[in-house]
Amino acid sequence: MRSPDVLRARQSLAPYARPAVAVDLVILTLVEGALHVLLIRRGESPFEGRLALPGGFLRVGDGQEDQGEDLDLAAARELQEETGLASEDVLLEQFATFGRPGRDPRMRVLSVAYYALVRPELALRVRAGGDAAETRWEPVAELDGHSLAFDHGHILQVALARMREKLDTSALAFSLVPERFTIPELRTVFSAVKGEPQDPGNFRRKVKRLVEDGVLEPAPGVRRTASKPAALYRFRAS
Amino acid sequence: MRSPDVLRARQSLAPYARPAVAVDLVILTLVEGALHVLLIRRGESPFEGRLALPGGFLRVGDGQEDQGEDLDLAAARELQEETGLASEDVLLEQFATFGRPGRDPRMRVLSVAYYALVRPELALRVRAGGDAAETRWEPVAELDGHSLAFDHGHILQVALARMREKLDTSALAFSLVPERFTIPELRTVFSAVKGEPQDPGNFRRKVKRLVEDGVLEPAPGVRRTASKPAALYRFRAS
DNA sequence: GCAATAGTGTCTTTAAGACACTATCAT
DNA sequence: ATGATAGTGTCTTAAAGACACTATTGC
C-alpha cells in the first residue's frame, strides 16, 4: 500500500478522475393535507419515462479565478428553473450527498441533495402538468419508492426522515403553511410530516407556548373555513 | 436564459467541468473529559504549516464499469490510513458537503464531510505526534477556528452542532465511551458535547430509563476509580 | 337546527431540573 | 478517618397525551 504522503503528492500533481456532481431537489408542499413532491417525467435514457427528482449539474468554472457557483446557489437556480420560485420564498436546505457507484449507469455522479419547502399558495403557481417536461406534484404517501429513477426514492426517504427529526426543533413547519396561518393549518403540517394525526387541544397548547415565547405572533384577520373561522398567526423572524 | 430542456441536453452530451471531490474527516474522541479532534499539520501549500482535518480525494473509476469507491468507503479508507482504525470500531457518519467556490485556492473542490467518533481506548492507539505527517489530537475547546486550513474550522463547528442535535436522540454518545462503560463516563461525554456539566443524579435517572427500555444493559464487572468503583453497562445492539 | 370544527379546560403521566443525602471505595 | 465520587431520594416544574366540553361559524 502506498503511504499517505505519496498519495497526497500524487493528488496535488495529477488528480484522480473527477465525478460529475449534480444538485437534486426534493421539493415538497402540502396539498389537501397531504405531502406532495414535485417530480419530473424523464424524457431520455436512462430511466426514460420514469419519474425523477428535479435537479441539474453543478456549474464549475474552468480555473482558479472562476470556480463556478456555490452549492446553495446551484440549488436555488435549479429551483427557479424547475418551478419559477425564488429561493427567498422557499426553505431550501442541504441534507445529504449521495454517491454510490452505479447509481447512474452512465458515469460516476454525486448528488448533493436539498429539500425545498413550498407554501401551498406558491405551489399553485408552479407550472405543473402542463409542461413539455411534464412536471407534477405527486402525493408522497402513495409513491412506490421503486418507481422513481436512479436512487431518488431513497433520497426522498432520507429527506423525509430528516424533516421528521427537525420538525419539532426548528422553524421548518412554518415554511409549509401560508405566511399567515391558522393553528389547524399548522397542525395539518405536523400530521402530514409525522404521518399521524395530532390532537387538536394538545397541539393548540404547544402553539400557544410558541406565542408566549415570542416565536409566533398573532396576525390580523381570520381565515374563513367550512365551519368556525380561525385566528391567524405568523412566524416572527426577529 | 436557456430553457431547461436545452440545458439538459447540453449536460448529457457535453458535461460541464467537474469539481474535485474530497472526503474530509472530523475524528473526535474524549481525552480527560474534553473533546479532542485529530488534526494534521500540512506540509505543503496552500496553508502550509497550518492544522487541517485529515482527508483525501474520492477515488473515481475511469468509466461505466469501474465507477470507483462509495463515499462511505472512501471515508472508511481515509480513517484507516490516517489512524489505523477500522471503520467497524468507529461511528462514521456523513453530515454535510461543503463547496464554496474559493475554499481551496487551487481549484474547485467539494468536501463531503464525515464525523468519526472514536472510543478513548482506541484513540490511544492512534499514532499521534510521532509521524512525519505530524498527526495530533487537539482539544476542541481551545481551538481558534481561524487557525485551521481551508474552511475546516467551519466544518468542525457544523459537525459539533450536528452532534449536539443528535446526542439525546441517537446512540451517538455510546461511541465515545468504552464498549463497557460507567454512568459517570457517559455523563462526561454529554457534558463535553453539550459544553455544560450534567447533574449526576438526574443523568443517572435518564440512563436508568434507557436500561428499562432495553437500550442499555448491565455488564459484568466494575470500573475501579479514584474513589468508589462504578457499575458497568453496555449498549444493546439488538 | 345541525354538522363541522375552532377553541377551552381538566386530569394523568412522564421527564427535566435543583439539590439534599447516603454508600463505598482508595489512600 | 477522610476525600472523592458512585448512587439514592425528594420536591418542583414543564410538557405530553387523553379526552370531555363549549363556542361560533356555514349550510
Tab-separated table of C-alpha atoms in Angstrom, chain B:
chain	number	residue	atom	x	y	z
B	1	MET	CA	-31.961	32.383	-20.480
B	2	ARG	CA	-31.763	28.904	-21.942
B	3	SER	CA	-34.710	26.646	-21.421
B	4	PRO	CA	-34.315	23.704	-19.103
B	5	ASP	CA	-34.598	21.288	-21.989
B	6	VAL	CA	-31.645	22.785	-23.774
B	7	LEU	CA	-29.677	22.677	-20.540
B	8	ARG	CA	-30.410	19.035	-20.003
B	9	ALA	CA	-29.350	18.172	-23.499
B	10	ARG	CA	-26.075	20.011	-23.184
B	11	GLN	CA	-25.340	18.332	-19.915
B	12	SER	CA	-25.731	14.797	-21.096
B	13	LEU	CA	-23.787	15.368	-24.278
B	14	ALA	CA	-21.011	17.608	-23.090
B	15	PRO	CA	-20.875	17.774	-19.297
B	16	TYR	CA	-19.626	20.853	-17.585
B	17	ALA	CA	-16.261	20.912	-15.911
B	18	ARG	CA	-16.239	18.693	-12.847
B	19	PRO	CA	-15.133	19.598	-9.360
B	20	ALA	CA	-12.552	17.653	-7.453
B	21	VAL	CA	-14.245	15.829	-4.590
B	22	ALA	CA	-12.566	15.223	-1.257
B	23	VAL	CA	-13.777	13.311	1.760
B	24	ASP	CA	-12.738	15.032	4.975
B	25	LEU	CA	-12.984	13.604	8.466
B	26	VAL	CA	-13.774	15.199	11.797
B	27	ILE	CA	-12.288	12.491	14.008
B	28	LEU	CA	-13.277	13.033	17.616
B	29	THR	CA	-12.531	11.372	20.890
B	30	LEU	CA	-12.635	12.147	24.576
B	31	VAL	CA	-9.370	12.752	26.431
B	32	GLU	CA	-9.577	13.563	30.108
B	33	GLY	CA	-13.165	14.663	29.813
B	34	ALA	CA	-12.603	17.003	26.895
B	35	LEU	CA	-13.433	16.582	23.202
B	36	HIS	CA	-10.354	16.285	21.030
B	37	VAL	CA	-10.163	16.343	17.254
B	38	LEU	CA	-7.471	14.687	15.158
B	39	LEU	CA	-5.616	17.229	13.048
B	40	ILE	CA	-2.736	17.096	10.622
B	41	ARG	CA	-0.032	19.670	10.177
B	42	ARG	CA	0.040	20.472	6.485
B	43	GLY	CA	3.421	20.090	4.865
B	44	GLU	CA	2.632	21.852	1.631
B	45	SER	CA	0.944	24.843	0.089
B	46	PRO	CA	-1.681	26.111	0.436
B	47	PHE	CA	-1.939	26.625	4.181
B	48	GLU	CA	1.500	25.097	4.679
B	49	GLY	CA	2.226	24.611	8.347
B	50	ARG	CA	-1.437	25.013	9.351
B	51	LEU	CA	-3.518	22.365	11.004
B	52	ALA	CA	-6.158	20.680	8.871
B	53	LEU	CA	-8.727	17.918	9.020
B	54	PRO	CA	-7.485	14.636	7.611
B	55	GLY	CA	-8.986	13.672	4.310
B	56	GLY	CA	-8.297	12.801	0.748
B	57	PHE	CA	-9.747	12.675	-2.679
B	58	LEU	CA	-12.566	10.377	-3.619
B	59	ARG	CA	-11.444	7.614	-5.938
B	60	VAL	CA	-13.465	7.671	-9.094
B	61	GLY	CA	-13.096	4.964	-11.683
B	62	ASP	CA	-12.483	5.697	-15.306
B	63	GLY	CA	-15.654	4.543	-16.921
B	64	GLN	CA	-19.066	2.992	-16.655
B	65	GLU	CA	-17.768	-0.341	-15.420
B	66	ASP	CA	-15.460	0.926	-12.720
B	67	GLN	CA	-17.100	3.933	-11.135
B	68	GLY	CA	-14.782	3.884	-8.123
B	69	GLU	CA	-15.450	3.693	-4.413
B	70	ASP	CA	-18.524	4.616	-2.400
B	71	LEU	CA	-18.411	7.769	-0.288
B	72	ASP	CA	-18.732	5.792	2.952
B	73	LEU	CA	-15.945	3.520	1.816
B	74	ALA	CA	-13.715	6.466	0.986
B	75	ALA	CA	-14.322	7.802	4.482
B	76	ALA	CA	-13.501	4.413	5.998
B	77	ARG	CA	-10.353	4.174	3.914
B	78	GLU	CA	-9.179	7.614	4.952
B	79	LEU	CA	-9.870	6.769	8.560
B	80	GLN	CA	-7.781	3.634	8.251
B	81	GLU	CA	-4.963	5.465	6.516
B	82	GLU	CA	-4.817	8.310	8.987
B	83	THR	CA	-5.395	6.430	12.223
B	84	GLY	CA	-5.033	2.732	11.567
B	85	LEU	CA	-8.553	2.286	12.932
B	86	ALA	CA	-11.097	0.037	11.243
B	87	SER	CA	-14.462	1.579	10.473
B	88	GLU	CA	-16.280	-1.218	12.328
B	89	ASP	CA	-14.826	0.094	15.570
B	90	VAL	CA	-15.823	3.686	14.936
B	91	LEU	CA	-19.080	5.553	14.341
B	92	LEU	CA	-18.569	7.083	10.922
B	93	GLU	CA	-21.338	9.260	9.566
B	94	GLN	CA	-21.660	11.753	6.745
B	95	PHE	CA	-23.062	15.064	7.931
B	96	ALA	CA	-22.685	17.704	5.222
B	97	THR	CA	-20.985	18.700	1.987
B	98	PHE	CA	-19.059	21.926	1.586
B	99	GLY	CA	-18.397	23.503	-1.755
B	100	ARG	CA	-17.999	27.255	-1.570
B	101	PRO	CA	-16.024	28.457	-4.579
B	102	GLY	CA	-12.605	29.575	-3.470
B	103	ARG	CA	-12.465	27.426	-0.361
B	104	ASP	CA	-9.442	25.809	-1.964
B	105	PRO	CA	-7.449	28.439	-3.845
B	106	ARG	CA	-6.031	25.937	-6.304
B	107	MET	CA	-9.230	24.656	-7.816
B	108	ARG	CA	-12.868	23.893	-7.195
B	109	VAL	CA	-13.046	21.250	-4.510
B	110	LEU	CA	-16.140	19.831	-2.857
B	111	SER	CA	-15.657	18.263	0.516
B	112	VAL	CA	-18.033	15.574	1.683
B	113	ALA	CA	-17.566	15.669	5.442
B	114	TYR	CA	-17.896	12.807	7.926
B	115	TYR	CA	-17.527	12.714	11.638
B	116	ALA	CA	-15.817	9.732	13.226
B	117	LEU	CA	-16.334	9.015	16.910
B	118	VAL	CA	-13.515	7.043	18.466
B	119	ARG	CA	-13.641	5.287	21.824
B	120	PRO	CA	-10.970	6.583	24.227
B	121	GLU	CA	-9.213	3.226	24.446
B	122	LEU	CA	-8.825	3.109	20.693
B	123	ALA	CA	-7.730	6.717	20.497
B	124	LEU	CA	-4.633	5.839	22.473
B	125	ARG	CA	-3.511	3.510	19.737
B	126	VAL	CA	-3.659	6.203	17.090
B	127	ARG	CA	-0.192	7.132	16.047
B	128	ALA	CA	-0.333	10.742	17.119
B	129	GLY	CA	2.541	13.148	17.208
B	130	GLY	CA	5.263	10.760	16.204
B	131	ASP	CA	4.629	10.711	12.500
B	132	ALA	CA	6.295	12.578	9.710
B	133	ALA	CA	2.869	13.868	8.743
B	134	GLU	CA	2.510	15.077	12.325
B	135	THR	CA	-0.902	13.855	13.349
B	136	ARG	CA	-2.184	15.026	16.712
B	137	TRP	CA	-5.200	15.251	18.978
B	138	GLU	CA	-6.163	18.848	19.670
B	139	PRO	CA	-8.651	19.895	22.341
B	140	VAL	CA	-11.680	21.266	20.512
B	141	ALA	CA	-12.481	23.889	23.120
B	142	GLU	CA	-9.098	25.529	22.850
B	143	LEU	CA	-9.014	25.704	19.071
B	144	ASP	CA	-9.205	29.054	17.374
B	145	GLY	CA	-11.484	28.435	14.431
B	146	HIS	CA	-9.432	30.658	12.170
B	147	SER	CA	-6.279	28.709	12.783
B	148	LEU	CA	-7.353	25.751	10.663
B	149	ALA	CA	-6.630	25.411	6.962
B	150	PHE	CA	-9.296	25.972	4.307
B	151	ASP	CA	-12.804	26.157	5.829
B	152	HIS	CA	-12.008	23.324	8.201
B	153	GLY	CA	-12.805	25.421	11.247
B	154	HIS	CA	-16.285	25.893	9.888
B	155	ILE	CA	-16.649	22.204	9.035
B	156	LEU	CA	-15.675	21.317	12.592
B	157	GLN	CA	-18.295	23.670	14.000
B	158	VAL	CA	-21.005	22.179	11.804
B	159	ALA	CA	-20.003	18.698	12.928
B	160	LEU	CA	-20.248	19.696	16.573
B	161	ALA	CA	-23.610	21.364	16.026
B	162	ARG	CA	-24.994	18.241	14.385
B	163	MET	CA	-23.664	16.081	17.190
B	164	ARG	CA	-25.324	18.265	19.783
B	165	GLU	CA	-28.606	17.854	17.916
B	166	LYS	CA	-28.317	14.088	17.801
B	167	LEU	CA	-26.824	13.480	21.228
B	168	ASP	CA	-30.133	12.957	23.010
B	169	THR	CA	-31.938	11.194	20.184
B	170	SER	CA	-29.382	8.715	18.874
B	171	ALA	CA	-26.838	6.194	20.052
B	172	LEU	CA	-24.044	8.595	19.206
B	173	ALA	CA	-22.773	9.017	22.760
B	174	PHE	CA	-22.125	5.308	23.181
B	175	SER	CA	-19.416	5.559	20.529
B	176	LEU	CA	-17.362	7.912	22.680
B	177	VAL	CA	-17.105	5.614	25.703
B	178	PRO	CA	-15.549	2.171	26.095
B	179	GLU	CA	-17.729	-0.703	24.972
B	180	ARG	CA	-18.434	-1.352	28.636
B	181	PHE	CA	-18.855	1.967	30.348
B	182	THR	CA	-19.978	3.509	33.611
B	183	ILE	CA	-22.712	6.050	34.020
B	184	PRO	CA	-20.247	8.763	35.044
B	185	GLU	CA	-18.207	8.036	31.910
B	186	LEU	CA	-21.278	8.517	29.754
B	187	ARG	CA	-22.097	11.655	31.680
B	188	THR	CA	-18.680	13.041	30.813
B	189	VAL	CA	-19.489	12.580	27.126
B	190	PHE	CA	-22.726	14.516	27.454
B	191	SER	CA	-21.017	17.261	29.416
B	192	ALA	CA	-18.246	17.586	26.842
B	193	VAL	CA	-20.504	17.598	23.787
B	194	LYS	CA	-23.111	19.906	25.281
B	195	GLY	CA	-20.453	22.090	26.827
B	196	GLU	CA	-22.092	22.182	30.241
B	197	PRO	CA	-21.942	19.889	33.242
B	198	GLN	CA	-24.714	17.346	33.675
B	199	ASP	CA	-26.269	16.786	37.067
B	200	PRO	CA	-25.128	13.376	38.372
B	201	GLY	CA	-28.452	12.398	39.897
B	202	ASN	CA	-30.635	13.491	37.024
B	203	PHE	CA	-28.302	11.987	34.465
B	204	ARG	CA	-28.301	8.668	36.264
B	205	ARG	CA	-32.080	8.657	36.182
B	206	LYS	CA	-32.024	9.190	32.413
B	207	VAL	CA	-29.616	6.312	31.886
B	208	LYS	CA	-31.663	4.061	34.115
B	209	ARG	CA	-34.630	4.688	31.868
B	210	LEU	CA	-32.542	3.529	28.906
B	211	VAL	CA	-31.840	0.318	30.799
B	212	GLU	CA	-35.530	-0.187	31.496
B	213	ASP	CA	-36.291	0.440	27.836
B	214	GLY	CA	-33.757	-2.180	26.795
B	215	VAL	CA	-31.408	0.265	25.078
B	216	LEU	CA	-28.654	-0.457	27.570
B	217	GLU	CA	-27.970	-3.455	29.732
B	218	PRO	CA	-25.836	-4.061	32.797
B	219	ALA	CA	-22.442	-5.545	32.055
B	220	PRO	CA	-20.396	-7.731	34.360
B	221	GLY	CA	-17.635	-6.249	36.479
B	222	VAL	CA	-16.961	-2.819	37.859
B	223	ARG	CA	-14.681	0.041	36.922
B	224	ARG	CA	-12.114	0.894	39.567
B	225	THR	CA	-11.764	4.609	40.023
B	226	ALA	CA	-10.055	7.006	42.361
B	227	SER	CA	-12.975	6.556	44.700
B	228	LYS	CA	-15.947	4.205	44.763
B	229	PRO	CA	-15.984	1.680	41.903
B	230	ALA	CA	-18.762	2.119	39.351
B	231	ALA	CA	-21.057	-0.420	37.719
B	232	LEU	CA	-20.683	-1.146	34.013
B	233	TYR	CA	-23.261	-1.002	31.236
B	234	ARG	CA	-23.180	-1.733	27.569
B	235	PHE	CA	-25.192	-0.710	24.535
B	236	ARG	CA	-27.597	-3.353	23.297
B	237	ALA	CA	-27.234	-3.597	19.539
B	238	SER	CA	-30.374	-5.713	19.054
